[in-house]
Tab-separated table of C-alpha atoms in Angstrom:
chain	number	residue	atom	x	y	z
A	24	MET	CA	148.553	70.054	129.322
A	25	SER	CA	147.718	66.415	130.091
A	26	GLU	CA	149.312	63.502	128.258
A	27	ILE	CA	148.756	63.414	124.511
A	28	LYS	CA	146.842	60.213	123.882
A	29	THR	CA	144.898	61.004	120.708
A	30	ILE	CA	146.379	62.863	117.750
A	31	GLY	CA	144.338	64.191	114.850
A	32	VAL	CA	145.709	64.617	111.335
A	33	VAL	CA	143.812	66.727	108.803
A	34	GLY	CA	144.723	65.521	105.330
A	35	ALA	CA	145.451	61.932	104.308
A	36	GLY	CA	147.844	62.707	101.468
A	37	THR	CA	151.571	61.998	101.343
A	38	MET	CA	152.433	64.199	104.297
A	39	GLY	CA	149.275	63.484	106.274
A	40	ASN	CA	149.442	59.705	106.153
A	41	GLY	CA	153.157	59.810	106.943
A	42	ILE	CA	152.499	61.922	110.033
A	43	ALA	CA	149.609	59.649	111.043
A	44	GLN	CA	151.901	56.629	110.750
A	45	LEU	CA	154.564	58.239	112.960
A	46	ALA	CA	152.002	59.164	115.593
A	47	ALA	CA	150.615	55.612	115.649
A	48	GLN	CA	154.108	54.108	115.837
A	49	MET	CA	154.703	56.349	118.863
A	50	GLY	CA	151.739	54.647	120.510
A	51	ALA	CA	149.093	57.340	120.145
A	52	ASN	CA	145.606	56.767	118.849
A	53	VAL	CA	145.236	58.603	115.541
A	54	ILE	CA	142.238	60.037	113.723
A	55	MET	CA	143.114	60.877	110.110
A	56	ARG	CA	140.523	62.998	108.341
A	57	ASP	CA	140.121	63.999	104.703
A	58	ILE	CA	137.278	65.395	102.604
A	59	LYS	CA	136.574	62.198	100.633
A	60	ASP	CA	136.592	58.581	101.714
A	61	ASP	CA	138.669	57.735	98.622
A	62	PHE	CA	141.410	60.004	99.954
A	63	VAL	CA	141.158	58.464	103.404
A	64	GLN	CA	141.389	54.898	102.066
A	65	ARG	CA	144.328	55.853	99.875
A	66	GLY	CA	146.105	57.232	102.931
A	67	LEU	CA	145.441	54.091	104.957
A	68	LYS	CA	146.708	51.937	102.089
A	69	ALA	CA	149.880	54.039	101.902
A	70	ILE	CA	150.569	53.371	105.585
A	71	ASP	CA	149.911	49.663	105.076
A	72	LYS	CA	152.243	49.581	102.079
A	73	PHE	CA	155.065	51.354	103.916
A	74	LEU	CA	154.796	49.058	106.917
A	75	SER	CA	154.612	45.987	104.678
A	76	LYS	CA	157.953	46.948	103.163
A	77	GLY	CA	159.298	47.246	106.683
A	78	VAL	CA	158.139	43.720	107.428
A	79	GLU	CA	159.807	42.454	104.252
A	80	ARG	CA	163.081	44.069	105.298
A	81	GLY	CA	162.875	42.750	108.831
A	82	LYS	CA	162.584	46.215	110.382
A	83	VAL	CA	158.978	45.763	111.501
A	84	THR	CA	157.298	42.621	112.788
A	85	PRO	CA	153.859	41.612	111.516
A	86	GLU	CA	152.559	42.198	115.032
A	87	GLN	CA	153.963	45.713	115.145
A	88	LYS	CA	152.447	46.482	111.754
A	89	ALA	CA	149.028	45.271	112.893
A	90	ALA	CA	149.285	47.312	116.083
A	91	VAL	CA	150.126	50.513	114.202
A	92	LEU	CA	147.321	50.049	111.686
A	93	GLY	CA	144.940	49.298	114.529
A	94	ARG	CA	145.645	52.683	116.097
A	95	VAL	CA	144.763	54.693	112.959
A	96	ILE	CA	141.126	55.513	112.248
A	97	GLY	CA	140.162	57.184	108.975
A	98	THR	CA	137.186	59.516	108.661
A	99	THR	CA	135.598	62.261	106.580
A	100	ASP	CA	133.860	63.743	109.615
A	101	MET	CA	135.686	66.763	111.028
A	102	GLY	CA	133.674	66.375	114.210
A	103	GLU	CA	135.598	63.194	115.027
A	104	LEU	CA	138.633	65.378	115.760
A	105	ALA	CA	136.902	67.008	118.731
A	106	LYS	CA	138.272	64.284	121.012
A	107	CYS	CA	141.906	64.871	120.000
A	108	ASP	CA	144.567	66.255	122.345
A	109	PHE	CA	146.809	67.512	119.538
A	110	ILE	CA	146.011	68.101	115.851
A	111	ILE	CA	148.371	68.451	112.881
A	112	GLU	CA	147.002	70.017	109.708
A	113	ALA	CA	148.508	68.723	106.468
A	114	VAL	CA	146.184	69.981	103.738
A	115	ILE	CA	147.387	71.577	100.497
A	116	GLU	CA	149.294	74.869	100.646
A	117	ASP	CA	146.312	77.173	100.296
A	118	LEU	CA	145.991	79.927	102.897
A	119	ASP	CA	142.222	80.300	102.726
A	120	LEU	CA	141.753	76.553	103.082
A	121	LYS	CA	144.111	76.374	106.045
A	122	LYS	CA	142.339	79.266	107.753
A	123	GLN	CA	139.008	77.560	107.165
A	124	VAL	CA	140.325	74.319	108.654
A	125	PHE	CA	141.770	76.064	111.706
A	126	SER	CA	138.618	78.080	112.287
A	127	GLU	CA	136.529	74.914	112.236
A	128	LEU	CA	138.941	73.032	114.472
A	129	ASP	CA	138.967	75.929	116.907
A	130	SER	CA	135.187	75.746	117.194
A	131	ILE	CA	134.993	71.993	117.885
A	132	CYS	CA	138.156	71.141	119.837
A	133	LYS	CA	138.832	71.256	123.554
A	134	PRO	CA	140.253	74.605	124.742
A	135	GLU	CA	143.580	73.001	125.632
A	136	THR	CA	144.066	71.253	122.266
A	137	ILE	CA	147.123	72.438	120.335
A	138	LEU	CA	146.651	73.043	116.612
A	139	ALA	CA	149.787	72.594	114.478
A	140	THR	CA	150.270	73.274	110.787
A	141	ASN	CA	152.669	71.378	108.555
A	142	THR	CA	153.044	74.310	106.152
A	143	SER	CA	156.470	74.663	104.566
A	144	SER	CA	156.417	78.457	104.282
A	145	MET	CA	153.084	80.099	105.126
A	146	SER	CA	152.691	82.487	108.034
A	147	ILE	CA	151.833	80.722	111.273
A	148	THR	CA	150.600	84.061	112.578
A	149	LEU	CA	148.013	84.535	109.852
A	150	ILE	CA	146.801	80.947	110.129
A	151	ALA	CA	146.484	81.387	113.894
A	152	ALA	CA	144.462	84.563	113.360
A	153	ALA	CA	141.574	82.381	112.191
A	154	THR	CA	141.289	80.992	115.744
A	155	LYS	CA	140.620	82.245	119.259
A	156	ARG	CA	143.594	80.260	120.597
A	157	GLN	CA	146.544	81.889	118.868
A	158	ASP	CA	148.823	80.921	121.761
A	159	LYS	CA	148.128	77.257	120.953
A	160	VAL	CA	148.801	77.429	117.199
A	161	VAL	CA	152.289	76.402	116.053
A	162	GLY	CA	154.216	75.374	112.973
A	163	MET	CA	155.326	71.725	112.844
A	164	HIS	CA	157.052	71.269	109.490
A	165	PHE	CA	157.845	67.670	108.613
A	166	PHE	CA	159.825	66.707	105.506
A	167	ASN	CA	158.992	64.209	102.790
A	168	PRO	CA	159.063	61.213	103.118
A	169	VAL	CA	157.850	61.772	106.667
A	170	PRO	CA	158.759	58.367	108.169
A	171	LEU	CA	162.343	58.636	106.912
A	172	MET	CA	163.377	62.293	107.059
A	173	ARG	CA	164.827	63.074	110.471
A	174	LEU	CA	164.048	66.778	110.833
A	175	VAL	CA	161.004	68.703	112.046
A	176	GLU	CA	161.028	72.502	112.146
A	177	ILE	CA	159.047	73.914	115.101
A	178	ILE	CA	157.916	77.453	114.255
A	179	HIS	CA	156.661	80.219	116.521
A	180	GLY	CA	153.731	82.318	115.382
A	181	TYR	CA	153.661	85.863	116.737
A	182	ASN	CA	151.395	84.802	119.621
A	183	THR	CA	152.521	81.170	120.057
A	184	SER	CA	153.311	80.445	123.701
A	185	ASP	CA	156.596	78.951	124.856
A	186	GLU	CA	154.613	76.125	126.446
A	187	THR	CA	153.040	75.246	123.079
A	188	VAL	CA	156.471	75.162	121.446
A	189	LYS	CA	157.810	72.997	124.270
A	190	ILE	CA	154.972	70.466	124.009
A	191	THR	CA	155.233	70.342	120.213
A	192	THR	CA	159.003	69.846	120.330
A	193	GLU	CA	158.672	67.019	122.843
A	194	LEU	CA	156.002	65.367	120.687
A	195	ALA	CA	158.193	65.503	117.572
A	196	GLN	CA	161.072	63.998	119.550
A	197	LYS	CA	158.835	61.203	120.820
A	198	MET	CA	158.104	60.499	117.152
A	199	GLY	CA	161.813	59.914	116.715
A	200	LYS	CA	162.630	63.230	115.062
A	201	GLU	CA	165.366	65.798	115.553
A	202	THR	CA	163.967	69.307	115.976
A	203	VAL	CA	165.058	72.873	115.356
A	204	GLU	CA	163.250	75.897	116.767
A	205	VAL	CA	162.343	78.729	114.406
A	206	LYS	CA	161.969	81.682	116.759
A	207	VAL	CA	160.559	84.147	114.213
A	208	ASP	CA	157.687	83.530	111.791
A	209	SER	CA	159.869	84.126	108.750
A	210	PRO	CA	159.169	83.005	105.148
A	211	GLY	CA	160.798	79.682	104.353
A	212	PHE	CA	161.731	79.108	108.011
A	213	ILE	CA	165.276	77.658	108.026
A	214	VAL	CA	165.587	74.896	105.427
A	215	ASN	CA	163.657	76.500	102.577
A	216	ARG	CA	165.168	79.909	103.207
A	217	LEU	CA	168.616	78.401	102.717
A	218	MET	CA	167.677	75.999	99.938
A	219	ILE	CA	165.746	78.305	97.625
A	220	PRO	CA	168.582	80.800	96.974
A	221	HIS	CA	170.934	78.034	95.865
A	222	MET	CA	168.213	76.716	93.548
A	223	ILE	CA	167.799	80.199	92.084
A	224	GLU	CA	171.533	80.453	91.461
A	225	ALA	CA	171.525	77.052	89.786
A	226	VAL	CA	168.839	78.260	87.382
A	227	LYS	CA	170.822	81.453	86.696
A	228	LEU	CA	173.936	79.398	85.905
A	229	LEU	CA	171.946	77.358	83.413
A	230	GLU	CA	170.331	80.360	81.706
A	231	GLU	CA	173.642	82.199	81.447
A	232	GLY	CA	175.185	79.175	79.746
A	233	VAL	CA	177.797	78.729	82.440
A	234	ALA	CA	177.179	74.983	82.615
A	235	THR	CA	174.644	72.316	81.715
A	236	ARG	CA	172.107	71.209	84.300
A	237	GLU	CA	173.836	67.822	84.436
A	238	ASP	CA	177.203	69.399	85.244
A	239	ILE	CA	175.668	71.758	87.807
A	240	ASP	CA	174.138	68.778	89.588
A	241	LYS	CA	177.403	66.862	89.291
A	242	ALA	CA	179.438	69.767	90.678
A	243	LEU	CA	177.377	70.072	93.834
A	244	LYS	CA	177.230	66.338	94.414
A	245	LEU	CA	180.964	65.809	94.019
A	246	GLY	CA	182.227	69.194	95.204
A	247	LEU	CA	179.941	69.723	98.209
A	248	ASN	CA	178.990	66.104	98.841
A	249	TYR	CA	175.284	66.812	98.262
A	250	PRO	CA	173.289	63.598	97.817
A	251	MET	CA	171.277	65.236	95.029
A	252	GLY	CA	171.906	68.210	92.728
A	253	PRO	CA	169.577	71.240	92.670
A	254	PHE	CA	167.857	70.306	89.411
A	255	GLU	CA	167.426	66.704	90.507
A	256	LEU	CA	165.898	67.976	93.733
A	257	MET	CA	163.563	70.377	91.917
A	258	ASP	CA	162.316	67.617	89.648
A	259	PHE	CA	162.055	65.157	92.541
A	260	THR	CA	159.997	67.436	94.786
A	261	GLY	CA	158.119	69.369	92.100
A	262	MET	CA	158.681	73.097	91.860
A	263	PRO	CA	155.093	74.139	92.739
A	264	TRP	CA	155.577	73.023	96.336
A	265	MET	CA	158.001	75.948	96.538
A	266	ALA	CA	155.050	77.750	95.060
A	267	PHE	CA	155.948	80.685	96.847
A	268	SER	CA	152.879	80.140	98.846
A	269	ASP	CA	150.144	82.560	99.783
A	270	THR	CA	150.793	85.085	102.557
A	271	HIS	CA	154.511	85.030	102.480
A	272	LEU	CA	154.841	85.973	98.818
A	273	GLY	CA	156.994	83.008	98.783
A	274	ALA	CA	160.402	82.690	100.265
A	275	VAL	CA	161.912	83.754	96.960
A	276	GLU	CA	160.353	87.208	96.853
A	277	HIS	CA	160.999	87.679	100.565
A	278	LEU	CA	164.670	86.866	100.128
A	279	VAL	CA	164.855	89.215	97.151
A	280	GLN	CA	163.558	92.035	99.332
A	281	VAL	CA	165.159	91.270	102.686
A	282	ALA	CA	168.345	89.306	102.090
A	283	GLY	CA	169.451	90.689	98.744
A	284	VAL	CA	169.134	87.390	96.894
A	285	ALA	CA	169.134	87.855	93.117
A	286	ARG	CA	165.722	87.774	91.471
A	287	PRO	CA	164.804	84.524	89.669
A	288	VAL	CA	165.271	84.603	85.929
A	289	SER	CA	162.969	83.900	83.008
A	290	PRO	CA	161.067	80.595	83.091
A	291	ALA	CA	161.961	79.941	79.452
A	292	LEU	CA	164.382	77.165	80.350
A	293	THR	CA	164.593	73.805	78.670
A	294	GLY	CA	164.479	70.766	80.900
A	295	LEU	CA	162.493	72.506	83.658
A	296	PRO	CA	158.891	71.584	82.844
A	297	ARG	CA	157.499	72.751	86.166
A	298	LEU	CA	159.144	76.176	86.381
A	299	ALA	CA	156.776	78.094	84.090
A	300	GLU	CA	153.802	76.787	86.043
A	301	THR	CA	155.431	77.909	89.275
A	302	TRP	CA	155.968	81.421	87.932
A	303	LEU	CA	152.251	81.714	87.174
A	304	VAL	CA	151.445	80.495	90.685
A	305	LEU	CA	153.762	83.159	92.086
A	306	TYR	CA	152.097	85.952	90.103
A	307	GLU	CA	148.616	84.929	91.275
A	308	THR	CA	149.894	84.503	94.823
A	309	LEU	CA	151.086	88.094	95.046
A	310	HIS	CA	147.558	89.373	94.443
A	311	ASP	CA	146.195	86.989	97.093
A	312	VAL	CA	148.831	88.040	99.602
A	313	LEU	CA	148.100	91.729	99.205
A	314	ALA	CA	144.355	91.181	99.630
A	315	CYS	CA	144.972	88.995	102.676
A	316	ALA	CA	147.319	91.495	104.310
A	317	LYS	CA	144.807	94.309	103.861
A	318	SER	CA	141.981	92.281	105.362
A	319	GLN	CA	143.814	90.882	108.410
A	320	ASP	CA	143.945	92.519	111.820
A	321	MET	CA	146.724	90.698	113.622
A	322	GLY	CA	146.823	93.032	116.578
A	323	HIS	CA	150.338	94.098	115.611
A	324	PRO	CA	150.357	97.109	113.221
A	325	GLU	CA	154.056	97.079	112.501
A	326	ARG	CA	154.031	93.435	111.458
A	327	LEU	CA	150.968	93.912	109.291
A	328	ALA	CA	152.522	96.973	107.666
A	329	PHE	CA	155.657	94.974	106.875
A	330	ILE	CA	153.631	92.259	105.135
A	331	ARG	CA	151.578	94.841	103.238
A	332	ASN	CA	154.618	96.806	102.062
A	333	LEU	CA	156.475	93.629	101.102
A	334	ALA	CA	153.491	92.399	99.116
A	335	SER	CA	153.036	95.734	97.328
A	336	SER	CA	156.710	95.997	96.441
A	337	ALA	CA	157.018	92.420	95.192
A	338	LEU	CA	153.826	92.691	93.148
A	339	ALA	CA	155.016	95.886	91.475
A	340	SER	CA	158.408	94.416	90.616
A	341	VAL	CA	156.897	91.253	89.094
A	342	GLU	CA	154.421	93.257	87.023
A	343	GLN	CA	157.312	95.333	85.656
A	344	ASP	CA	159.063	92.118	84.612
């Protein structure tokens, strides 16, 4: 693949504008697209605001700020992305929407263009199945806030080529990030697969009356040197992002089935305003996952059967609860 000169970002929200900013700071020309001009302008203003704070702190010069902003173009026209060498999708965690986006990008982009998704837990394989370039579809999971968090997870889909992973890893590193390679398209990848079980156990401790949420947070901060306790983190990020997203039944249900993690407890917990909403999202997601698994032909029967059986089992167990 030739040098990456123009990077497209689909979605101008918190993650999208952060990724666009990083790409522009790297020196690439950036086209940031969203469905409404209001969203686009909000994303551009967020980049301006972040860079302005950098100028105030002496970390960015006014000239550098102007140069970065000058390399980012906002648009509502998906067709503008046809000229991009590399595209990163950062829309909301909705499988059907992501598949729609990837299908459209596949139809308008150059054959050599790599399409990356910033999903935090959805199947790269199923997203790639919406395209005719599955070898060039890859997971590129940034963390929030994008300009500050150092890590990017690079995730293989079932058909992702080693060359695609190599190019994506090098791009993330040029953006100033540390990378880890996720070799198997597994729910939750690395970070969320490790983080979610400890959040579940924190909730169990609270429900069982073992300790207050304040003391649970305090114990992990002082005993394990965590910068933030599990409940603080859940409230900071918002539980629905863990929303046990479509396709993968959510990392929680996968870990229940595969890794023996204890099932999450009742959402009737005081002080966790977002948890009940998340549980409803999970229940609806299970139906969507099962329908999706039945309708997809991934060219790999064993993998499809695994997803179907996992979905059926998790759905049955939640309905019994």
